[in-house]
Structure formats: C-alpha cells, structure tokens
Short mmCIF file of N, CA, C and O and ligand atoms in Angstrom, two decimals:
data_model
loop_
_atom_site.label_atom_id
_atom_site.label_comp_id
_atom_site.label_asym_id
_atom_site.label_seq_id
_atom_site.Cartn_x
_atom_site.Cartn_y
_atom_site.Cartn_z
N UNK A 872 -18.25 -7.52 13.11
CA UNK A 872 -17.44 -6.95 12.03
C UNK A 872 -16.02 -7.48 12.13
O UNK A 872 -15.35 -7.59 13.15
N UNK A 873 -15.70 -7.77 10.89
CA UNK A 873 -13.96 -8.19 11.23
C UNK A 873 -13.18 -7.41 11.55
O UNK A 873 -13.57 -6.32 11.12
N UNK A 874 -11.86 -7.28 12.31
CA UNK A 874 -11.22 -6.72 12.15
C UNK A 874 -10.16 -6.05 10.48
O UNK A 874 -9.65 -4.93 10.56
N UNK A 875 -10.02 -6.68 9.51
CA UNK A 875 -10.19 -6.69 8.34
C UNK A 875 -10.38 -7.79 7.24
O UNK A 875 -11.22 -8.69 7.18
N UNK A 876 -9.38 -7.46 6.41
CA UNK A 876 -10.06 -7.74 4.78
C UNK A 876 -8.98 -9.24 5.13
O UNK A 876 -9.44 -10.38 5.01
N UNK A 877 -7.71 -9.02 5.51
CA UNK A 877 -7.17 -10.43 5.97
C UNK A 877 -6.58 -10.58 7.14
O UNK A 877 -6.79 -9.77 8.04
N UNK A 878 -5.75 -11.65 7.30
CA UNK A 878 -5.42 -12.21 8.47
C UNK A 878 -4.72 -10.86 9.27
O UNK A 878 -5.00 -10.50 10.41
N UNK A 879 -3.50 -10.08 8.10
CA UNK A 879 -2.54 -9.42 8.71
C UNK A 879 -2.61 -8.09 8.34
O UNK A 879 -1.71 -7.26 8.42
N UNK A 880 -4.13 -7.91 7.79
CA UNK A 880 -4.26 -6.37 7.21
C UNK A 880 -5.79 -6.06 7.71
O UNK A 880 -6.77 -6.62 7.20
N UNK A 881 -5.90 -4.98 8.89
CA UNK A 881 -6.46 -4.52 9.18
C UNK A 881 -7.70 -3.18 8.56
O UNK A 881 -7.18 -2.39 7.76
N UNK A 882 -9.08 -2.94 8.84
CA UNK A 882 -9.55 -1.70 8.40
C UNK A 882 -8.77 -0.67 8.91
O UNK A 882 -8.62 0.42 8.36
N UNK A 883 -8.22 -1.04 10.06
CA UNK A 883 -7.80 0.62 10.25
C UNK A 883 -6.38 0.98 9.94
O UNK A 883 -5.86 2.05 10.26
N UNK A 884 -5.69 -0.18 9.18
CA UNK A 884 -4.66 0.17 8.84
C UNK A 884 -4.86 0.45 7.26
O UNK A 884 -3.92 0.75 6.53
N UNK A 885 -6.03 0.32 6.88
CA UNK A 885 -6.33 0.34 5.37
C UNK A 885 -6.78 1.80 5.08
O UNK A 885 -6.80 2.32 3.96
N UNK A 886 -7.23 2.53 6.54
CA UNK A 886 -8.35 3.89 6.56
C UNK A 886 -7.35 4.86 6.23
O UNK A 886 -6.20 4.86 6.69
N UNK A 887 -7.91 5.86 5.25
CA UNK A 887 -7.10 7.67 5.28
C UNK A 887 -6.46 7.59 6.69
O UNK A 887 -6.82 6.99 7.70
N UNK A 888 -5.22 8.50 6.39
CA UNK A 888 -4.46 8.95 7.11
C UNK A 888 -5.11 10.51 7.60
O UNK A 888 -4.48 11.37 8.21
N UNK A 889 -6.41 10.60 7.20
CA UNK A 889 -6.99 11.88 7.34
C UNK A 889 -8.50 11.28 8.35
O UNK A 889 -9.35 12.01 8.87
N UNK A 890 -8.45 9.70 8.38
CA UNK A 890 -9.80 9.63 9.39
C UNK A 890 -10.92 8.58 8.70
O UNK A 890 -11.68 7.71 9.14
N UNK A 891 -10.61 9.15 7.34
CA UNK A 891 -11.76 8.58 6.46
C UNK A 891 -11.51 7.49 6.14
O UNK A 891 -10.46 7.18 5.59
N UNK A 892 -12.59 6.56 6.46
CA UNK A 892 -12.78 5.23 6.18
C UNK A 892 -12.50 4.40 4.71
O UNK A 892 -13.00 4.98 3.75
N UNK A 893 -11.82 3.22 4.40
CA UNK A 893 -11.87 2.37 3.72
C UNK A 893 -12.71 2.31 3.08
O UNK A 893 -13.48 1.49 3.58
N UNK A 894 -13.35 2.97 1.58
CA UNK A 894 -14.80 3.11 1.05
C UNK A 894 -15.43 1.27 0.89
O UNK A 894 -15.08 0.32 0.18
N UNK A 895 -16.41 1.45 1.85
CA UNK A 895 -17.54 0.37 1.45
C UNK A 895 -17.04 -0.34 0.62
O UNK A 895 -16.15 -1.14 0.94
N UNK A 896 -17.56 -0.22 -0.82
CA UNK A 896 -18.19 -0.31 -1.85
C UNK A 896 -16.98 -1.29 -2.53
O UNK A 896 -17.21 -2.12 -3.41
N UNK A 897 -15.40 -0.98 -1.85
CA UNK A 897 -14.50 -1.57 -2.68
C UNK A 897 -14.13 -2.68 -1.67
O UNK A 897 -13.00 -3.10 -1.94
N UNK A 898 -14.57 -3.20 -0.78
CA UNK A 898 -14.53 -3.75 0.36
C UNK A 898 -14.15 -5.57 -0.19
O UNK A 898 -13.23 -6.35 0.02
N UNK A 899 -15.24 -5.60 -0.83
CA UNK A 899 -15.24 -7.12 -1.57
C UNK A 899 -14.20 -7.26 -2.61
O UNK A 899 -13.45 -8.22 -2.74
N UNK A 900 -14.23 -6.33 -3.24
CA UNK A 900 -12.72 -6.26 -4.56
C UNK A 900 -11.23 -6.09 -3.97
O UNK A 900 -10.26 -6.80 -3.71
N UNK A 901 -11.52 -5.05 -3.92
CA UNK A 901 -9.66 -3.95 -4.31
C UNK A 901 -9.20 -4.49 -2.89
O UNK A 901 -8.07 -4.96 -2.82
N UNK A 902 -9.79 -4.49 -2.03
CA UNK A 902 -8.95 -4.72 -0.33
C UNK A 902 -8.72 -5.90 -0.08
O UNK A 902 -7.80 -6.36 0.60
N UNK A 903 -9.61 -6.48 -0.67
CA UNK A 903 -9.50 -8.60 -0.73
C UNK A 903 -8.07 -8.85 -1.76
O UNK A 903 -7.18 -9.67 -1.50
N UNK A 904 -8.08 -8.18 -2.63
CA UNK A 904 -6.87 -8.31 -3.65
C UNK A 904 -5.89 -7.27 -2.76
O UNK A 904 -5.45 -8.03 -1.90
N UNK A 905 -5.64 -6.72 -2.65
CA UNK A 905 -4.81 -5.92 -2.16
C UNK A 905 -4.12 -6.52 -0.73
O UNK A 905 -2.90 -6.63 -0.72
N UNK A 906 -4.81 -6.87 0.36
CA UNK A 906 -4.99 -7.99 1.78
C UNK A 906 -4.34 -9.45 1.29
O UNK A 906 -3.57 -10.00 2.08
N UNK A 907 -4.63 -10.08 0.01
CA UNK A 907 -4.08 -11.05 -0.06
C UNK A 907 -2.91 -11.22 -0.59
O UNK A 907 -2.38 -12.33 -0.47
N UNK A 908 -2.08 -9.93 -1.46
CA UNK A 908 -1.24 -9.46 -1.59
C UNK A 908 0.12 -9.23 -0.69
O UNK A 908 1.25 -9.72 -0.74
N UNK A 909 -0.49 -8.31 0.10
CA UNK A 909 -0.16 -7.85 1.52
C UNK A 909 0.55 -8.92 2.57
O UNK A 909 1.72 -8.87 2.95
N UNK A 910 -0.67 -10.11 3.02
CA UNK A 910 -0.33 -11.14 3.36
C UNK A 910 0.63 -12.30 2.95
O UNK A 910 1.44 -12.82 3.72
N UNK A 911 0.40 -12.68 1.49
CA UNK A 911 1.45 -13.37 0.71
C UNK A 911 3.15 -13.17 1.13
O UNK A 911 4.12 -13.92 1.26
N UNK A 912 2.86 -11.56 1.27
CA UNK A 912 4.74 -10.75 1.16
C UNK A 912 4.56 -11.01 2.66
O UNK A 912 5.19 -12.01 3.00
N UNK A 913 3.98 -10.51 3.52
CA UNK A 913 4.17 -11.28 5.35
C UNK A 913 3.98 -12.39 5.30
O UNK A 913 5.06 -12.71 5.79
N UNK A 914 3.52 -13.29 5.13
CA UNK A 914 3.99 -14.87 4.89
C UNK A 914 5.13 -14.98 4.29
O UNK A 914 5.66 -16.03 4.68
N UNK A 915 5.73 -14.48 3.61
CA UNK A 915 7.37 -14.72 3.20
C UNK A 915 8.42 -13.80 3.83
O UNK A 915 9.59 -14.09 4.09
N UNK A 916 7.88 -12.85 4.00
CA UNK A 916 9.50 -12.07 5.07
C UNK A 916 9.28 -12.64 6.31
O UNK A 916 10.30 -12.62 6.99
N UNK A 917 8.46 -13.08 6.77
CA UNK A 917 8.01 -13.83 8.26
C UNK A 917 8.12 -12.84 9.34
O UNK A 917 7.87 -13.24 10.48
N UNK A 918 8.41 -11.80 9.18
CA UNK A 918 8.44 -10.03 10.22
C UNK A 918 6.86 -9.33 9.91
O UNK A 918 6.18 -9.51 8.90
N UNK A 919 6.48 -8.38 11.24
CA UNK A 919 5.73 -7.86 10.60
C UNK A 919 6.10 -6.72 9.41
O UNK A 919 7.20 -6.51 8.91
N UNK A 920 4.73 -5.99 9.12
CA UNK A 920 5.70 -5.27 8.41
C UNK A 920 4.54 -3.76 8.73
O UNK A 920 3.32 -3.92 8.73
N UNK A 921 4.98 -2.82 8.89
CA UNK A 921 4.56 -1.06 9.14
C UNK A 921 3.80 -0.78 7.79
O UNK A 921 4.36 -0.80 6.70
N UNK A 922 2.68 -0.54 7.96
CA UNK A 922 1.57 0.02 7.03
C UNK A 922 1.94 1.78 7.13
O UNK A 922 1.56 2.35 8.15
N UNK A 923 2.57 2.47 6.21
CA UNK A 923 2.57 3.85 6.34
C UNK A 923 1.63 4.39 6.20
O UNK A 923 1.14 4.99 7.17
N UNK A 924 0.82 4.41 4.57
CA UNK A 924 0.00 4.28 3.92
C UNK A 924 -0.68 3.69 2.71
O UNK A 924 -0.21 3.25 1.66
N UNK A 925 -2.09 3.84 3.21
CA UNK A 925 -3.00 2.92 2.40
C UNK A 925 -3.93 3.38 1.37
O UNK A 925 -3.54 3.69 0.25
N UNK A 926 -5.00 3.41 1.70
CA UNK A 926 -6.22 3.68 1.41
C UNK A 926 -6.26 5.88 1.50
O UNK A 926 -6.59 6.40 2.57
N UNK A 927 -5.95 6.61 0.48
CA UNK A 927 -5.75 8.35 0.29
C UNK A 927 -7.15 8.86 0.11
O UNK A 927 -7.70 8.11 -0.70
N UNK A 928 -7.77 9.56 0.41
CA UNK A 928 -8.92 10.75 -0.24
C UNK A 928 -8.41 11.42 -1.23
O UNK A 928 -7.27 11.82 -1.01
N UNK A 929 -9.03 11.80 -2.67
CA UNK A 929 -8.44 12.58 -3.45
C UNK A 929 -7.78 13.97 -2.48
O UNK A 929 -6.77 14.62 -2.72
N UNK A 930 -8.65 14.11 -1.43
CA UNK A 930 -8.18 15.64 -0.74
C UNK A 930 -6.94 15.46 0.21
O UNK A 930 -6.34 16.48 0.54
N UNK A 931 -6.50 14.22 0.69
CA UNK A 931 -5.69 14.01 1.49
C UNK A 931 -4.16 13.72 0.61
O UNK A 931 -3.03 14.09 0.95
N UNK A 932 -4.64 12.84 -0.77
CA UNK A 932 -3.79 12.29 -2.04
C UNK A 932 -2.47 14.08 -1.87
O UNK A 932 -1.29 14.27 -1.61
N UNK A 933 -3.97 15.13 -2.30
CA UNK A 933 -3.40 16.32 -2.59
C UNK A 933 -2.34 17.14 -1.58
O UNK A 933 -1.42 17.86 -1.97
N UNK A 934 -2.75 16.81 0.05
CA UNK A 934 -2.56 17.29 0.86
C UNK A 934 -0.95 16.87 0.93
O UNK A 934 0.00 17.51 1.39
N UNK A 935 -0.99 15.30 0.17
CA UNK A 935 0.43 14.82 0.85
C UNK A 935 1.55 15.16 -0.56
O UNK A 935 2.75 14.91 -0.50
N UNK A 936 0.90 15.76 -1.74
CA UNK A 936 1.76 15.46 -2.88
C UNK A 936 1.83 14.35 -3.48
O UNK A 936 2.89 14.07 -4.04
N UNK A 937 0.51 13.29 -3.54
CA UNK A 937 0.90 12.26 -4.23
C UNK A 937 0.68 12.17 -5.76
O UNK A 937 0.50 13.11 -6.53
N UNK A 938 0.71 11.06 -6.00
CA UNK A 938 0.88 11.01 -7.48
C UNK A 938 -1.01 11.64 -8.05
O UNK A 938 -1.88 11.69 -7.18
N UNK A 939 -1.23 11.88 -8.95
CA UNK A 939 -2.35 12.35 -9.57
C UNK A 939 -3.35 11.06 -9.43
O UNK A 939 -4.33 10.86 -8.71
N UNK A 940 -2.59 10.11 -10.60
CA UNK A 940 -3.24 9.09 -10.56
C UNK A 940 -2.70 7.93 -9.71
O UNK A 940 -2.07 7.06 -10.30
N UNK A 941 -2.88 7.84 -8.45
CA UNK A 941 -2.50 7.26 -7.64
C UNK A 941 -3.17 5.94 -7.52
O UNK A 941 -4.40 5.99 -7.56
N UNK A 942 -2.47 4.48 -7.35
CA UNK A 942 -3.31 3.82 -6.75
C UNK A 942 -3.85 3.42 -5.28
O UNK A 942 -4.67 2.58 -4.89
N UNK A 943 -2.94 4.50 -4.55
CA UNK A 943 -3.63 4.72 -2.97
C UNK A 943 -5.14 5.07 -2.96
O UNK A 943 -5.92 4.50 -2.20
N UNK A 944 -5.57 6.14 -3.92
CA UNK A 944 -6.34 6.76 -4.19
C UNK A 944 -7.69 5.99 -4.75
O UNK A 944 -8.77 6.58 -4.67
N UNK A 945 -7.60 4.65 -5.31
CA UNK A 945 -8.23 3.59 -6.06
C UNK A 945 -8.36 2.70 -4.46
O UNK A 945 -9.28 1.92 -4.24
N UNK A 946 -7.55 2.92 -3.74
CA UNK A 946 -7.89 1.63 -2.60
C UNK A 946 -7.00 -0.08 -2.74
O UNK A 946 -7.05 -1.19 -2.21
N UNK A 947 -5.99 0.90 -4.17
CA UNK A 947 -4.97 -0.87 -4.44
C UNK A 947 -3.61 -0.38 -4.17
O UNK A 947 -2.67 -0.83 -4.82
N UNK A 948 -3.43 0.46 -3.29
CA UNK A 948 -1.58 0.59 -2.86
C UNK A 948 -1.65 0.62 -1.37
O UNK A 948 -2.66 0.85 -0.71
N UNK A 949 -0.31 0.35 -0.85
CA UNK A 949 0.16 0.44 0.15
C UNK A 949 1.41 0.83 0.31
O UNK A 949 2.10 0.61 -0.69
N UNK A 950 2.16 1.50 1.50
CA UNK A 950 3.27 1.58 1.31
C UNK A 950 4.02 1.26 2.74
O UNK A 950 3.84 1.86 3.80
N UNK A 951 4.97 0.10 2.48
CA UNK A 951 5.24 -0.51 3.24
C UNK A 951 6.76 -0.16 4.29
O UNK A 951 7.71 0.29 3.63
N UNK A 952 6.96 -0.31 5.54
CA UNK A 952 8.55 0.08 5.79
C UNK A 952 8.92 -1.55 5.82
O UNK A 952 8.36 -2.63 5.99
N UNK A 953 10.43 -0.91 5.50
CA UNK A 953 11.19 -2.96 5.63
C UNK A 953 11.19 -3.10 6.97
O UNK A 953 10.98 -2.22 7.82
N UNK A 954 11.54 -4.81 7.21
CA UNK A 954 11.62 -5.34 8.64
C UNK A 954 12.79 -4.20 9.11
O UNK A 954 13.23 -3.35 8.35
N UNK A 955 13.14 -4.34 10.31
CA UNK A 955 14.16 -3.81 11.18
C UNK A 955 15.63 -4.86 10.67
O UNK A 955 15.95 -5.99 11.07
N UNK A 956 16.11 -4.23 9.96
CA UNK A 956 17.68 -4.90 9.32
C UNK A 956 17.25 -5.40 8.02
O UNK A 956 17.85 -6.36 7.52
N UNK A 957 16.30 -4.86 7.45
CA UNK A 957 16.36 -5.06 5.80
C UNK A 957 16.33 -3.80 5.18
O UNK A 957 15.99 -2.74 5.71
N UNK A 958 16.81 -4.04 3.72
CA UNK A 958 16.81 -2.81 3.17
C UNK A 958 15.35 -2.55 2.31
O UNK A 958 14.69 -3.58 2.15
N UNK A 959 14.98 -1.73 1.95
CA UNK A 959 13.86 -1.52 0.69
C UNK A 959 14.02 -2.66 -0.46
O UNK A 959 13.08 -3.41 -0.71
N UNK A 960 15.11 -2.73 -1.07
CA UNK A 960 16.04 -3.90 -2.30
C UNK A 960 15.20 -5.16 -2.15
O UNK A 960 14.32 -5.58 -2.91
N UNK A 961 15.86 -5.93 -0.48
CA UNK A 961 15.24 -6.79 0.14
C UNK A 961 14.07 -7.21 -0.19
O UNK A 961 13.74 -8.13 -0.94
N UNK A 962 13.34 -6.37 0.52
CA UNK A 962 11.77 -6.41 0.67
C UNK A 962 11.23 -6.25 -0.64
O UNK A 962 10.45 -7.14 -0.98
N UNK A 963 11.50 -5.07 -1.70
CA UNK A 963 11.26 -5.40 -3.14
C UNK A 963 11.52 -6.99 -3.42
O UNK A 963 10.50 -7.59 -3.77
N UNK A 964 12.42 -7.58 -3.35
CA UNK A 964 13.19 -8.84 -4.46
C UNK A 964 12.14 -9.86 -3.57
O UNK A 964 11.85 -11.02 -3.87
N UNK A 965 11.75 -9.20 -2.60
CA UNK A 965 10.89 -10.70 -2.01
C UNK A 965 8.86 -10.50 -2.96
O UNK A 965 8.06 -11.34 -3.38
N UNK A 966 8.83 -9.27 -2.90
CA UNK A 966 7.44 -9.10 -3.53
C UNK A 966 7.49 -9.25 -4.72
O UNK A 966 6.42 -9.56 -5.25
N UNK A 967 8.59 -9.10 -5.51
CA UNK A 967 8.69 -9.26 -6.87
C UNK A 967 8.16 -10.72 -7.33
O UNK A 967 7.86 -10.92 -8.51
N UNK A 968 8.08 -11.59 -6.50
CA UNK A 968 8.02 -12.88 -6.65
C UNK A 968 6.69 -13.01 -6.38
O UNK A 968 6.36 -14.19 -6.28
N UNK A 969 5.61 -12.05 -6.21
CA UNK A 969 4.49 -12.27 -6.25
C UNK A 969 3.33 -11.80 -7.26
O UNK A 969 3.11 -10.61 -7.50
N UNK A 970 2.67 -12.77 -7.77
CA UNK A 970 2.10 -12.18 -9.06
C UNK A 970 1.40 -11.49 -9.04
O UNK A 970 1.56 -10.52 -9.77
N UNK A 971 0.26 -11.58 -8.21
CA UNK A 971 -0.61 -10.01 -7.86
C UNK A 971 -0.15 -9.03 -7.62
O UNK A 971 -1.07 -8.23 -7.72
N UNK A 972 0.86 -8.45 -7.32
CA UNK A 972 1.48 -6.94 -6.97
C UNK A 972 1.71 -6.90 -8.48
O UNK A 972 2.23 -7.76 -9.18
N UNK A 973 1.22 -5.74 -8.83
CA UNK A 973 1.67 -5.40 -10.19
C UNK A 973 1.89 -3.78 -10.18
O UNK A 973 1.45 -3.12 -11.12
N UNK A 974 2.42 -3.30 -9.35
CA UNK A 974 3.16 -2.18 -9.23
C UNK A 974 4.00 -2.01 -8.07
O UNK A 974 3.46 -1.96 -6.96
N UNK A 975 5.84 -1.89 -8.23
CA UNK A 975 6.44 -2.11 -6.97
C UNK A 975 7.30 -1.16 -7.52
O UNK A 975 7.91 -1.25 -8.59
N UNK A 976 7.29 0.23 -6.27
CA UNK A 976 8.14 1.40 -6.37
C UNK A 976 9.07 1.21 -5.47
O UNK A 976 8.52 0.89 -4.41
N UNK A 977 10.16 1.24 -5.38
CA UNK A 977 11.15 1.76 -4.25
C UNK A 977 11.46 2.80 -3.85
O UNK A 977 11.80 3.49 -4.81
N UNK A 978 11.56 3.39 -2.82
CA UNK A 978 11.61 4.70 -2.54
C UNK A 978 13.03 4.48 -1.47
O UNK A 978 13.47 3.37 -1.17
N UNK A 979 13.50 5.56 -1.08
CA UNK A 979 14.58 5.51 0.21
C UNK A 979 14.10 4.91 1.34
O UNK A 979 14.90 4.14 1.85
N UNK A 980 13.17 5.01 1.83
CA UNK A 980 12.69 4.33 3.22
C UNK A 980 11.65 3.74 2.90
O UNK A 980 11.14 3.60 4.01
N UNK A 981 10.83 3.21 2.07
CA UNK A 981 10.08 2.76 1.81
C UNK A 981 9.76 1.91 0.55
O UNK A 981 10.39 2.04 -0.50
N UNK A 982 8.51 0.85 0.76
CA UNK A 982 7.99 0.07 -0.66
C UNK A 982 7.08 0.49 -0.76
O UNK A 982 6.31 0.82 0.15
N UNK A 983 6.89 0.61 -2.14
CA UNK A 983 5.08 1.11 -2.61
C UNK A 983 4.67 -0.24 -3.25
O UNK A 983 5.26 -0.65 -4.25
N UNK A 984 3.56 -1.00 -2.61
CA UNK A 984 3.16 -2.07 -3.71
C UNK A 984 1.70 -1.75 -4.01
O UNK A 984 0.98 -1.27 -3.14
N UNK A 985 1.18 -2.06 -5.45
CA UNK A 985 -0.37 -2.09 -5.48
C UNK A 985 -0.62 -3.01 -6.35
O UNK A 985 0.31 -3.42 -7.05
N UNK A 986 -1.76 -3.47 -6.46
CA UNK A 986 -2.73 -4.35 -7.24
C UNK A 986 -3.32 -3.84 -8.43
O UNK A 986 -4.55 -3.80 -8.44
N UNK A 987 -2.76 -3.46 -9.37
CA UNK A 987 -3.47 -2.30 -10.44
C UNK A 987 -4.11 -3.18 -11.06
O UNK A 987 -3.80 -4.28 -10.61
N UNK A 988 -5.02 -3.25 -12.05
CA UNK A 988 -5.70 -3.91 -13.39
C UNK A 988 -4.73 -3.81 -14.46
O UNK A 988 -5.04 -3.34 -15.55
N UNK A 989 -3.51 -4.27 -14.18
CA UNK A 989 -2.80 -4.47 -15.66
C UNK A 989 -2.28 -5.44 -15.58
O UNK A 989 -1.92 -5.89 -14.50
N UNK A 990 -2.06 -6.12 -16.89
CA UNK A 990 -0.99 -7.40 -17.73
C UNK A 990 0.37 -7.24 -16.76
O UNK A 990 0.94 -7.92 -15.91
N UNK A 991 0.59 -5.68 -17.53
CA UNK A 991 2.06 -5.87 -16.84
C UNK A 991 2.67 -4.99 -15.50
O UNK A 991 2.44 -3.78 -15.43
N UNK A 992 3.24 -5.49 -14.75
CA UNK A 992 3.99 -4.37 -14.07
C UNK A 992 4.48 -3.29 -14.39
O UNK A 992 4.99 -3.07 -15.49
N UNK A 993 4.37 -2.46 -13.45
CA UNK A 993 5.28 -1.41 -13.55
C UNK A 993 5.61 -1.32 -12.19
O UNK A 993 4.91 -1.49 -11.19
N UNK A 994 7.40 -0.89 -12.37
CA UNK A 994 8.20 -0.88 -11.42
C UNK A 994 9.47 0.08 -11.75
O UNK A 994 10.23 0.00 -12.71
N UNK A 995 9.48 1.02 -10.69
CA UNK A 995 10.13 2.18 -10.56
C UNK A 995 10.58 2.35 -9.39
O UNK A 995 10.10 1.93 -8.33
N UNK A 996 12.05 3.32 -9.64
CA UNK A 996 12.75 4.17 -8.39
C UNK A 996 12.08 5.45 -8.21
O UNK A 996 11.86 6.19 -9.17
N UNK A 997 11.71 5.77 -6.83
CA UNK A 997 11.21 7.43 -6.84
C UNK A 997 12.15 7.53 -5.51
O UNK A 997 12.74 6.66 -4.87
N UNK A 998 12.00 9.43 -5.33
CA UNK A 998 12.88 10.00 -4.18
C UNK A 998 12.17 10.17 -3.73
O UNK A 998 12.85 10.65 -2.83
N UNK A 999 10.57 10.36 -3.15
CA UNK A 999 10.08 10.91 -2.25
C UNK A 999 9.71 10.78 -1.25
O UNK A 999 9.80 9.55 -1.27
N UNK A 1000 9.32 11.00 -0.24
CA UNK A 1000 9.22 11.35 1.13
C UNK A 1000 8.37 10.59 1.28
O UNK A 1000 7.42 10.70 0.51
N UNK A 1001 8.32 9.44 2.38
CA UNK A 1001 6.45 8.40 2.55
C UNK A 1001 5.25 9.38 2.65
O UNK A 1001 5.20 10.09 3.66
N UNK A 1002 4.69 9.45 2.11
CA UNK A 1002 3.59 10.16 2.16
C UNK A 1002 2.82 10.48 3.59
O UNK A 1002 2.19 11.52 3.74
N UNK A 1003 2.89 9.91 4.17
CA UNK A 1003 1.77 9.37 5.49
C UNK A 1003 2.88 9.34 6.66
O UNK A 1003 2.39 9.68 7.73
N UNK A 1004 4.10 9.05 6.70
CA UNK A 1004 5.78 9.01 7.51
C UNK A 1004 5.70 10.46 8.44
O UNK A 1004 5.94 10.43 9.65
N UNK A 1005 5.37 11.61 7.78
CA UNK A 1005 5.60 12.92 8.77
C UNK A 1005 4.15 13.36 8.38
O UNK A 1005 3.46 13.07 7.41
N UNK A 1006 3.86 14.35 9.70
CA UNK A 1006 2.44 14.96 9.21
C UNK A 1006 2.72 16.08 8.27
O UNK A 1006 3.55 16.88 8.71
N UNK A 1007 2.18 16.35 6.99
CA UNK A 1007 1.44 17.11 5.99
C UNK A 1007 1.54 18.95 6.44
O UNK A 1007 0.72 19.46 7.20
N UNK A 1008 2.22 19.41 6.04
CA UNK A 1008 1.33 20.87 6.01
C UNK A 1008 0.29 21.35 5.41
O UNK A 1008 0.01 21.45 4.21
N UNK A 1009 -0.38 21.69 6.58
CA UNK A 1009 -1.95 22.24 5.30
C UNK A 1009 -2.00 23.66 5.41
O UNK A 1009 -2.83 24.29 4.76
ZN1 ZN B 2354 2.59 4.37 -2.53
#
C-alpha cells in the first residue's frame, strides 16, 4: 500500500481528525486532484508545509463548526499552516498561481485550498479558528 495519493501528501494526513479513514471510493479522483495540487504549492514554497485539516466526516464537519457545504467534507480541501516566517498572504499569492486550486480562503493562521468542480474560483477572507488546530468540544 502506498504511503499516499502523492509524493508529499500522505493517507494519514488526508484521514478525519476523528480516526476515520480517507473514503475508498474517492481515492482515484478527489485525492489524486487534491495531492497534485498540494504538491505543486510544496514544489514552489520549497518548505514543508503542516496539514491541519483534510479529509471531515459530516459528524466531525459538525463537531468542529465547519462550513455546511464544505469541501473538506467532499475529500477536496485542505487547510494548510505557512512555512515558519511566512505569512498566510504569502502562501495564498504562491497558490494563486495554480490552476487546480479553485478555492483559496485565508484565514488568520491559516490557508484553506480545495479542488472544487468549478470554472471559477472562489476566494475569500474568513475569521475562524483552524478547524482541526485545537481539540473540539463535544
Ligand atoms: Zn478549510
């Protein structure tokens, strides 16, 4: 079994933050697009880069407050921390330059990038908290 979907993106950095596995089924699609994504932006910042979160359970999505229709939740987001001495800005203006990410949020400590099925981007400022960064009250 590989370790993952690419060179610099692991299954278990792709798995719920609750345990649950990377679903099968999207294994060949959404994680191959998403992994080559992923990789592209670490091939250009040349740092690694901190997987917060990936791959949500609708029950875990809920647990953390995420978005409804999330694309964590689909298996096409990630949310990334910048290298050590970059800002979020940074690390945005470098993914922006990549055509497969077609959703790039900035947050205060964090990047949200995903692979959605659309023409166009969407790209937004949010305030919230990394989802996956502190543990959850349940
Ligand atoms: Zn996100």
């Amino acid at each position: 079994m590989s370790l993952g979907p690419s060179r610099w993106l692991s299954w278990a950095e792709l798995a719920c933050k609750d345990g649950t596995p990377y679903p099968h089924e999207w294994r060949d699609s959404r994680a191959v697009a998403l992994a080559q994504a992923f990789d592209t932006l670490r091939a250009k910042v040349g740092l690694p880069l901190v997987v917060l979160s990936a791959f949500r359970t609708p029950e875990h999505n809920r647990a953390v407050d995420g978005a409804r229709q999330s694309q964590h939740v689909q298996g096409r987001a990630l949310d990334l921390l910048p290298p050590k001495g970059w800002t979020v800005a940074q690390l945005a203006a470098v993914a922006a330059d990549i055509p497969s990410i077609r959703g790039l949020g900035l947050y205060g400590s964090f990047l949200h990038i995903d692979v959605r099925p659309t023409a166009r981007r969407a790209t937004w400022r949010g305030a919230r908290a990394a989802a996956d960064a502190v543990t959850p009250i349940r």
